[in-house]
Every structure is written in C-alpha cells, then in structure tokens.
GROMACS .gro file of C-alpha atoms in nm:
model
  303
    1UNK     CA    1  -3.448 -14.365  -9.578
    2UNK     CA    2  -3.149 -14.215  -9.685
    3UNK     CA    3  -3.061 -14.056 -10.052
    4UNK     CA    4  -2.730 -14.202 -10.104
    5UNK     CA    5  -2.519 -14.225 -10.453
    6UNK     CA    6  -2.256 -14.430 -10.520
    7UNK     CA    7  -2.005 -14.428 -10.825
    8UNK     CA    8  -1.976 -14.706 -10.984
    9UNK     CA    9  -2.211 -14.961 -10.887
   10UNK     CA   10  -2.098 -15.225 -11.116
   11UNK     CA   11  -1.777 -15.380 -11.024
   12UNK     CA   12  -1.674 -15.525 -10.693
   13UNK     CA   13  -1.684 -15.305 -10.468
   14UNK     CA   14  -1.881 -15.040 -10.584
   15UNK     CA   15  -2.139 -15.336 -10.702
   16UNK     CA   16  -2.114 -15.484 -10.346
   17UNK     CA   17  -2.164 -15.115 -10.182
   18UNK     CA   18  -2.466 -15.049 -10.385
   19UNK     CA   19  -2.607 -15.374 -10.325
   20UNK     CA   20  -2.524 -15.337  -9.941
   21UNK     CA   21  -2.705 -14.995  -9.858
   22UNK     CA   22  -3.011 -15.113 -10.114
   23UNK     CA   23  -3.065 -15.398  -9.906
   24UNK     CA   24  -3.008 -15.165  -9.586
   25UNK     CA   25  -3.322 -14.940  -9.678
   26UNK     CA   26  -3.138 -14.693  -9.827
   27UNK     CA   27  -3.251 -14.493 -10.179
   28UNK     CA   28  -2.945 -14.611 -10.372
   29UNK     CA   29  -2.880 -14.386 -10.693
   30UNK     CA   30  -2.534 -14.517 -10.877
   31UNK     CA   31  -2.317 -14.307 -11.166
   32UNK     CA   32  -2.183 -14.535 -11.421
   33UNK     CA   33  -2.209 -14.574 -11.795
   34UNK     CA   34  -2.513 -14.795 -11.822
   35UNK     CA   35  -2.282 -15.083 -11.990
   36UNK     CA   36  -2.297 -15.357 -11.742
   37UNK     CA   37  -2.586 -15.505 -11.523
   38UNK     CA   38  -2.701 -15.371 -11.243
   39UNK     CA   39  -2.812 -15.368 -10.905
   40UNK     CA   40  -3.160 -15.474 -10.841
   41UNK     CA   41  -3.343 -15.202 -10.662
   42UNK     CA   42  -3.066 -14.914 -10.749
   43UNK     CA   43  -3.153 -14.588 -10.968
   44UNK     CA   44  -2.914 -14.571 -11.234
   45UNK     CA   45  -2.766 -14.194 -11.358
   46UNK     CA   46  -2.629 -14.298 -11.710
   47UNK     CA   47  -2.338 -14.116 -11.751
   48UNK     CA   48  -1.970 -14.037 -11.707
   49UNK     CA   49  -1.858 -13.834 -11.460
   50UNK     CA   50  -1.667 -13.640 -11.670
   51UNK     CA   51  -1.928 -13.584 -11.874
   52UNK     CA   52  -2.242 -13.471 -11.636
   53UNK     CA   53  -2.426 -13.153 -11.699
   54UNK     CA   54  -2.746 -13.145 -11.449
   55UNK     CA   55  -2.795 -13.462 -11.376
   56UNK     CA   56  -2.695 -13.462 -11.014
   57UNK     CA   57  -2.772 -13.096 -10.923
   58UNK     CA   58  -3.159 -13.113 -10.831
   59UNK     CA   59  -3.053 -13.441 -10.567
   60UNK     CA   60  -2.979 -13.369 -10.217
   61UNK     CA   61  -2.754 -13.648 -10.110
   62UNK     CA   62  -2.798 -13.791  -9.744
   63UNK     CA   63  -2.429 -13.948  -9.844
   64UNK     CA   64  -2.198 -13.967 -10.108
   65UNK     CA   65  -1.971 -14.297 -10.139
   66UNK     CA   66  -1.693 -14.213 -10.427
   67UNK     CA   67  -1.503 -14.562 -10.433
   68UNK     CA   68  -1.407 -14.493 -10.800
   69UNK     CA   69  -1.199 -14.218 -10.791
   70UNK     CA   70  -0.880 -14.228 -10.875
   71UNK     CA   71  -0.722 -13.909 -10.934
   72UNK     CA   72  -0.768 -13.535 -10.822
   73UNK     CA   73  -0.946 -13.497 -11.153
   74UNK     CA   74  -1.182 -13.749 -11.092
   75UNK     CA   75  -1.292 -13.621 -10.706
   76UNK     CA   76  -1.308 -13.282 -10.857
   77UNK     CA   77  -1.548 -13.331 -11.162
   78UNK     CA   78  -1.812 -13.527 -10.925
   79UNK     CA   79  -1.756 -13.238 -10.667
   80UNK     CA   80  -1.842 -12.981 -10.960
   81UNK     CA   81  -2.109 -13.192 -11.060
   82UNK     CA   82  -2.347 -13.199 -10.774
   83UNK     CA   83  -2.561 -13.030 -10.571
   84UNK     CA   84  -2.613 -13.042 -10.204
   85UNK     CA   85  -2.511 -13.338  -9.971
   86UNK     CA   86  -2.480 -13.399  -9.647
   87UNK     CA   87  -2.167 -13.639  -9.622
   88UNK     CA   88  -1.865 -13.749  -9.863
   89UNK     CA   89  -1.661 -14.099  -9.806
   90UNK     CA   90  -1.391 -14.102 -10.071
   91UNK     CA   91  -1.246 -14.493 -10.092
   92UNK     CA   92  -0.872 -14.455 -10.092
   93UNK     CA   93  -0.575 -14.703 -10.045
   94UNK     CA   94  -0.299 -14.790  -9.865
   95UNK     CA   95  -0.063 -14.744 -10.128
   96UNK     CA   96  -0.071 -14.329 -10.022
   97UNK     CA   97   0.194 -14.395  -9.812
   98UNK     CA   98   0.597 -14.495  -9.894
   99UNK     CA   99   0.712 -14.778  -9.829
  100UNK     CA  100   0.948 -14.638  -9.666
  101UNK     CA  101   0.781 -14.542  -9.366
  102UNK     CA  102   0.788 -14.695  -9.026
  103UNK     CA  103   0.534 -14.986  -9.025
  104UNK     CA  104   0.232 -15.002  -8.882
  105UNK     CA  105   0.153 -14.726  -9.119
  106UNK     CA  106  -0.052 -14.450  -8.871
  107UNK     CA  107  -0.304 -14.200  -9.044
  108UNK     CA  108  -0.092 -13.907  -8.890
  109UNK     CA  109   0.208 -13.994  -9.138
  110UNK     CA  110   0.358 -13.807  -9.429
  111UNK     CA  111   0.212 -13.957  -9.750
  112UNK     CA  112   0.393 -14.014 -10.049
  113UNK     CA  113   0.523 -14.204 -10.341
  114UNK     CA  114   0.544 -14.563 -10.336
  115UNK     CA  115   0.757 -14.752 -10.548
  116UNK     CA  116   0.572 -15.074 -10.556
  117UNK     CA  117   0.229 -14.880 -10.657
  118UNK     CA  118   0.348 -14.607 -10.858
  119UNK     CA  119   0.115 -14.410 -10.976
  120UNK     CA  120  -0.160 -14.508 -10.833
  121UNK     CA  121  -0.047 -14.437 -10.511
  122UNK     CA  122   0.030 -14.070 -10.631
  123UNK     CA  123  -0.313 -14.044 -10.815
  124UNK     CA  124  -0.490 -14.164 -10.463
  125UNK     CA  125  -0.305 -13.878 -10.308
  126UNK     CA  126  -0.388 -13.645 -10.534
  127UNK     CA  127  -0.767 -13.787 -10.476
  128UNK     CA  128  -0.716 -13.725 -10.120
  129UNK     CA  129  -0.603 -13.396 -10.158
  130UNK     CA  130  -0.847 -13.241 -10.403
  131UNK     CA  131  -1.159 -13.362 -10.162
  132UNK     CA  132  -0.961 -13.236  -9.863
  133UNK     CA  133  -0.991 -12.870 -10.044
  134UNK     CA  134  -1.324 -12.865 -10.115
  135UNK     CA  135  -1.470 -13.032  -9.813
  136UNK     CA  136  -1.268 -13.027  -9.523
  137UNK     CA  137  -1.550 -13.248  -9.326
  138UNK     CA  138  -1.526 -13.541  -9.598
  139UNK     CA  139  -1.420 -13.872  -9.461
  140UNK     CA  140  -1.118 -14.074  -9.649
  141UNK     CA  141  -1.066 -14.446  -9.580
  142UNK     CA  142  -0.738 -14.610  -9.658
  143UNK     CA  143  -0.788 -15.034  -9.694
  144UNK     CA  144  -0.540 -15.310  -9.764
  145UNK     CA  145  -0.629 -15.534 -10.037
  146UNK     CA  146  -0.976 -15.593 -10.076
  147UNK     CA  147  -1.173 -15.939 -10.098
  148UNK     CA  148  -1.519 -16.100 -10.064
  149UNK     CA  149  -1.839 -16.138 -10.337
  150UNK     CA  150  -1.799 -15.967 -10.681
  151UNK     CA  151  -1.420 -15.926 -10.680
  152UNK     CA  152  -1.271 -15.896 -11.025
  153UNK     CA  153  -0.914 -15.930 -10.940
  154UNK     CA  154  -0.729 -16.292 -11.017
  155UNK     CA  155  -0.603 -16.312 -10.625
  156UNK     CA  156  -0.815 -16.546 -10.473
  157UNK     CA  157  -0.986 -16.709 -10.760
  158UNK     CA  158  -0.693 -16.778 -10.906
  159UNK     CA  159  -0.593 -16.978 -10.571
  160UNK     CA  160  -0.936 -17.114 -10.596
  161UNK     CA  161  -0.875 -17.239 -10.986
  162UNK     CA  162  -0.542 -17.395 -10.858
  163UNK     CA  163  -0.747 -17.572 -10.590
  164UNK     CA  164  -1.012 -17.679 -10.773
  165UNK     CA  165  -0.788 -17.828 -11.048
  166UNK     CA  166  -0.589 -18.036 -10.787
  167UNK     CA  167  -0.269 -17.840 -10.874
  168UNK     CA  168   0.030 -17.709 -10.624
  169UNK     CA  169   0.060 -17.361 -10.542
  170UNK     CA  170   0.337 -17.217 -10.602
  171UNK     CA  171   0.457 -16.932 -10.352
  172UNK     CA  172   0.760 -16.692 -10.299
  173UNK     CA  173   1.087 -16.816 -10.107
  174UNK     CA  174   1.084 -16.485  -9.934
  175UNK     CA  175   0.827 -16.482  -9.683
  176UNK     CA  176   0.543 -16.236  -9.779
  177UNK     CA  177   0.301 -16.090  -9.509
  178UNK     CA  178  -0.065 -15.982  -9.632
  179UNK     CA  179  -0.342 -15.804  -9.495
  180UNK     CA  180  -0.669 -15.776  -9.579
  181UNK     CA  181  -1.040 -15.620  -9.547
  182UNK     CA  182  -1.330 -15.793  -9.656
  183UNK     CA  183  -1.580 -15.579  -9.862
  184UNK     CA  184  -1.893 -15.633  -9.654
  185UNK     CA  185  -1.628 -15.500  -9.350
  186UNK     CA  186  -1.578 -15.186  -9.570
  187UNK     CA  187  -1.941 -15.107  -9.622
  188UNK     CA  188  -2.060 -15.146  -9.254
  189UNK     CA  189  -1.757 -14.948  -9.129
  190UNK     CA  190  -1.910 -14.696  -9.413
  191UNK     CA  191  -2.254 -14.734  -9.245
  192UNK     CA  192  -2.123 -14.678  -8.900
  193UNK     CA  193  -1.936 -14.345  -9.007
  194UNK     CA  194  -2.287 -14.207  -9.186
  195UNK     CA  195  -2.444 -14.279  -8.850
  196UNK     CA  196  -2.201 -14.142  -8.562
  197UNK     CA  197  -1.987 -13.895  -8.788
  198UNK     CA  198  -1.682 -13.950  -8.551
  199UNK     CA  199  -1.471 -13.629  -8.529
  200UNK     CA  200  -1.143 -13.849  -8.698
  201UNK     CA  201  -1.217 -13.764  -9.060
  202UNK     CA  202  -0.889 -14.018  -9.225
  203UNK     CA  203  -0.941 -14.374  -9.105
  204UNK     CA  204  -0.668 -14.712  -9.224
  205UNK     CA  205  -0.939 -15.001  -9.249
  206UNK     CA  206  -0.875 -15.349  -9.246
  207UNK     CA  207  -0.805 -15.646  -9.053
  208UNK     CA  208  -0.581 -15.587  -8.734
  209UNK     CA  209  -0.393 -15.907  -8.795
  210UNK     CA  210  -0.137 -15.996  -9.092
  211UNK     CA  211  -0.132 -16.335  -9.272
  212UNK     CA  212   0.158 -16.527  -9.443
  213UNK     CA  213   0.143 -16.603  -9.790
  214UNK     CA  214   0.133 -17.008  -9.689
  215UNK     CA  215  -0.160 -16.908  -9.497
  216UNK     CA  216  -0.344 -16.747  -9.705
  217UNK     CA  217  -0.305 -17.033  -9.930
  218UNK     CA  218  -0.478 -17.265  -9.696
  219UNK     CA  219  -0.713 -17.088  -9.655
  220UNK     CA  220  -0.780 -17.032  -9.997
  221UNK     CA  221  -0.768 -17.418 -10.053
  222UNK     CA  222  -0.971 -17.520  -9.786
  223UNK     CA  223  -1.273 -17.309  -9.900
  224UNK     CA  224  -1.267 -17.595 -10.196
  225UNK     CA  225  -1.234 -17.864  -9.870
  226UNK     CA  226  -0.817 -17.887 -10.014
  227UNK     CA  227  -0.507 -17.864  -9.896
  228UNK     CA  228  -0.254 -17.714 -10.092
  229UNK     CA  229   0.102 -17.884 -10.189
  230UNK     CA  230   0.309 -17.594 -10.105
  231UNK     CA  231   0.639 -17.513 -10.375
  232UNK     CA  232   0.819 -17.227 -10.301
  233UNK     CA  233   1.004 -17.043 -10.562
  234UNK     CA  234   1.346 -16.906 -10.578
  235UNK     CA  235   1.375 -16.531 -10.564
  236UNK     CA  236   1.582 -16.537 -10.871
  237UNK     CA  237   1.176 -16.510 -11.052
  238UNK     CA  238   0.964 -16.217 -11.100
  239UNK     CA  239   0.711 -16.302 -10.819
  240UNK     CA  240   0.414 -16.139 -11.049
  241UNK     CA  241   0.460 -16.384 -11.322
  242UNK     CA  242   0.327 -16.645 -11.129
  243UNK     CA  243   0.153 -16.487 -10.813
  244UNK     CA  244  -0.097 -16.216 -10.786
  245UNK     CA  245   0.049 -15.972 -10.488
  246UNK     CA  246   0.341 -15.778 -10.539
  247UNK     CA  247   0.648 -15.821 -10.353
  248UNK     CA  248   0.534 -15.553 -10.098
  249UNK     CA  249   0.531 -15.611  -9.712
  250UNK     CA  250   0.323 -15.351  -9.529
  251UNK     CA  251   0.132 -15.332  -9.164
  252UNK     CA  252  -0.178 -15.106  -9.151
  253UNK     CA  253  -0.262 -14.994  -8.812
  254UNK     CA  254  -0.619 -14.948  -8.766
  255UNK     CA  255  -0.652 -14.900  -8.406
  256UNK     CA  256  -0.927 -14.607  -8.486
  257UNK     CA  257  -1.128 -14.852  -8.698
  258UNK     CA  258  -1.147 -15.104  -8.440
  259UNK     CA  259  -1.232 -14.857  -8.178
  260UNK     CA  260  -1.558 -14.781  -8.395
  261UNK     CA  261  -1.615 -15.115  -8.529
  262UNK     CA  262  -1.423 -15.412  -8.298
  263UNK     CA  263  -1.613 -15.703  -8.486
  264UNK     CA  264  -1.495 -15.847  -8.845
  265UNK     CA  265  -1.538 -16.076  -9.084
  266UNK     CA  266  -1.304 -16.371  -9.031
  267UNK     CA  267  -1.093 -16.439  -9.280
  268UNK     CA  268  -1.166 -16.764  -9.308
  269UNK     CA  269  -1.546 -16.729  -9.356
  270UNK     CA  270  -1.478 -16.443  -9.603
  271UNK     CA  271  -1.268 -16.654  -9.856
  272UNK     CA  272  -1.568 -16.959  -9.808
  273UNK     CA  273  -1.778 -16.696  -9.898
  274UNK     CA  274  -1.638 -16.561 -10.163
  275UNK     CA  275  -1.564 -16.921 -10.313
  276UNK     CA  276  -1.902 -17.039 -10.260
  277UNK     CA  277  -2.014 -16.725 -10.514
  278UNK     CA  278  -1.696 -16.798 -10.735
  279UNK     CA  279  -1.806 -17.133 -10.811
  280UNK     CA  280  -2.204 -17.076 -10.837
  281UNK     CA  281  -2.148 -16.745 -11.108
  282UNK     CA  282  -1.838 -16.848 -11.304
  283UNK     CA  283  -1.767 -16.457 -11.340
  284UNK     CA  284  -1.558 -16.388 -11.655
  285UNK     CA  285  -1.184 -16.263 -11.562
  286UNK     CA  286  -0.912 -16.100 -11.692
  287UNK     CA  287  -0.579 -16.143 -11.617
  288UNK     CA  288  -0.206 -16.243 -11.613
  289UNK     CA  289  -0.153 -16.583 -11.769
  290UNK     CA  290   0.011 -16.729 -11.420
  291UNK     CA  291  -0.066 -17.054 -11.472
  292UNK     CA  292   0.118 -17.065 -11.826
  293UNK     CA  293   0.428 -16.911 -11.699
  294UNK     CA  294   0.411 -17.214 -11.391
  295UNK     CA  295   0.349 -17.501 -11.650
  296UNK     CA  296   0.650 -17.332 -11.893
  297UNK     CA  297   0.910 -17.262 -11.601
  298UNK     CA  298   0.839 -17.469 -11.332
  299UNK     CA  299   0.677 -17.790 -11.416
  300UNK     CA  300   0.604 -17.960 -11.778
  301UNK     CA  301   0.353 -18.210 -11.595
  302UNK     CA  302   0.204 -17.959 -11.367
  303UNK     CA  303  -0.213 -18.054 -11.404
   0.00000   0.00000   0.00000
C-alpha cells in the first residue's frame, strides 16, 4: 500500500484522482480546506497550503500528485511544506506552449505565452519551472481539456442541458478542432508512471486523435439517445458568449504517452459516462449564461 497525497481532493479532478488511487489500495491523504465533501476512504489534512506548519513533515510520501497548482508560488509552498517523498507528478496544461508553435505541440519545444490562455498559461510555466528546481526527477504532465465524472466546467453539460431540453446547438462557422483526455485516462497514466518511473520526466497526455466541434456535439447528444440540429454561427460573434471552448486550434502529440499506455477511453463511452453521472447527481454549476445570450441573439422561440 502506498502513502500517497493529493491536493485537492474535492473538485473534478483532484476528487476523481483521490477517489481513483483509494479504490486502487492506496493510503490516500488529500490537502484541502475541509469545506466541501469528501472522498470516502481518504484522510483529510485541513488546511491551506499556504498556510501549513507541520502538518505534512512527519509523512513519508510513496507519491505526491499536485493537480492544483497553479503558479510557482503554489509548487513551492507544498515543496517547503513537506517532508520526505519518494515521487512528485505536478498536473500541468497544454496552454505552456504558444500558439504559435508548430503543431503537434512536442514536449522538446520552447514554452511560452499564449494569447488565448493568458495567464494561466504563464502561471503553469512558472509551476513547471519552480518544481523543475527543486526536484529535477519530478514528473510534469501536460493534458488537453479534461472530461469524465465530477467535472465542474459548463462544456459538456452544457451540451448535455441543450440535449436534454430538445434545443439546437449552436456552433462556430469556423471549423474548430478539439482534443481531449478523459480523467480516469489521466489517473492510470499517473499509476503507470508511479510504477515503471520511465526515464522521460515531461509527458503531453491525451487522446491521439482530434475531433470537430460538430462531432463532439453528437456525441454529446447521443449520450441523451439525441441528435443535435446543428446552427452554425457567423464569425462576426464572440464564440464564448454562446460556446464553452475558446477559439483555439491546437494538436498535442503524445506519441510518449501512448508508447507507455496505448489503450484509452473512447470518447464516446467517456461522454455516456459522464452523462449518465450528470443526470443521476444534478451537480450545482457555475457559469456563463450561454443559453441567454442564444435565446436574446439568435432565436426568440429557441426552447
């Protein structure tokens, strides 16, 4: 049994990691403030991480799985923070490197801002950087956008709303590619890294393949056993007021991934999945009010 502590715990995917390596076998400890439910079977340490003392220094850790950092600062007060452990997996993103690089983004390119993320891609750098100082060995993974059971993030629920309402979907003129890793993908390619400790310490993760925007859509529908009336939208609109990916085209090569781990989720099971939870737990959301701004520009008898 391994001693493994994961920040967060909470939220989708640090809820979804803790829940994966608890039902693994694993002894699951999880940093978080102690304000939300939690993980059956986990050992909560109540606290932020900017505010520990001694709380993690008597623990040797087997593994620790940061996937709620977000800036140098944050990598480096956990770092201060504990005692011994064996090995670090910091959760990064794709949005470390410019868009302005050659596509399929490699792990061997120059990182740097993004336009389209902003500062989060510089504050995932940062991230990246401040581990990289302290422990060389550590092991960073770079996804696409995530999916599956506990996310929080209007993307696929709010296809799943439109879907379940009987309404059209509403999509970009421009033809959008997406890529995506599902979260139970992330946490067994986490599992297999613990295990084998490959000598390539940076690792893009996701699905090889891309995925229009109409297809994703589909697929999105036919989770609810629907298929979508399709209405794309002049470019002349701000694509965010009405749909929940930016107007960002990018191609993750994970070649190194696959090597490790050739068998995924796919897609089309994930989404199921994930609907099949949306529907039974009605979890609360926050977000843009899309389906205002459709029903205001587009149409007055949209249902």
């Amino acid at each position: 049994m391994r001693k493994i502590l994961v920040t967060g715990g909470t939220n989708f995917v640090s809820r979804f990691t803790a829940e994966y390596f608890v039902k693994n076998g694993d002894e699951v400890y999880v940093l978080n403030r102690g304000s939300r439910e939690q993980v059956d079977g986990v050992k909560l340490i109540q606290a932020d991480r900017f505010n520990l003392t001694d709380e993690l220094k008597d623990i040797h850790f087997d593994a620790v799985l940061d996937i709620c950092a977000y800036s140098g600062g944050h990598v480096t007060a956990l770092l201060n923070a504990l005692g011994e452990f064996d090995d670090f997996v910091l959760i990064s993103s794709s949005a470390v490197y410019p868009e302005t690089n050659p596509q399929p983004f490699t792990e061997e390119q120059e990182l740097g801002a993004n336009s389209v993320w902003g500062d989060y891609g510089t504050n995932k750098i940062a991230a990246e950087n401040a581990l990289r100082e302290r422990v060389p060995g550590a092991y960073i993974l770079r996804p696409p956008y995530l999916y599956g059971k506990y996310e929080t993030i209007y993307r696929a629920p709010f296809v799943f709303d439109c879907a379940l309402s009987d309404r059209r979907f509403f999509i970009p003129e421009s033809d959008r590619w997406l890529q995506f890793f599902n979260v139970r993908d992330l946490c067994r390619f986490m599992d297999i890294i613990l295990n084998e400790h490959p000598g390539n310490r940076v690792f893009n993760v996701g699905n090889p393949e891309m995925i229009s925007v109409k297809e994703w859509a589909e697929l999105c529908y036919a989770a609810a056993d629907k298929e979508p009336v399709l209405v794309r939208v002049d470019d002349n609109f701000t694509v965010r007021d009405y749909f929940p990916f930016h107007p960002y085209h990018y191609y993750l090569d994970v070649t190194k991934q696959q090597a490790l781990m050739p068998e995924l989720t796919p897609l089309g099971k994930g989404i199921k999945e994930e609907f099949d939870w949306y529907v039974e737990e009605k979890p609360e959301m926050y977000h843009r009010d899309y389906l205002g701004f459709i029903d205001r520009e587009f149409s007055a008898d949209e249902k």
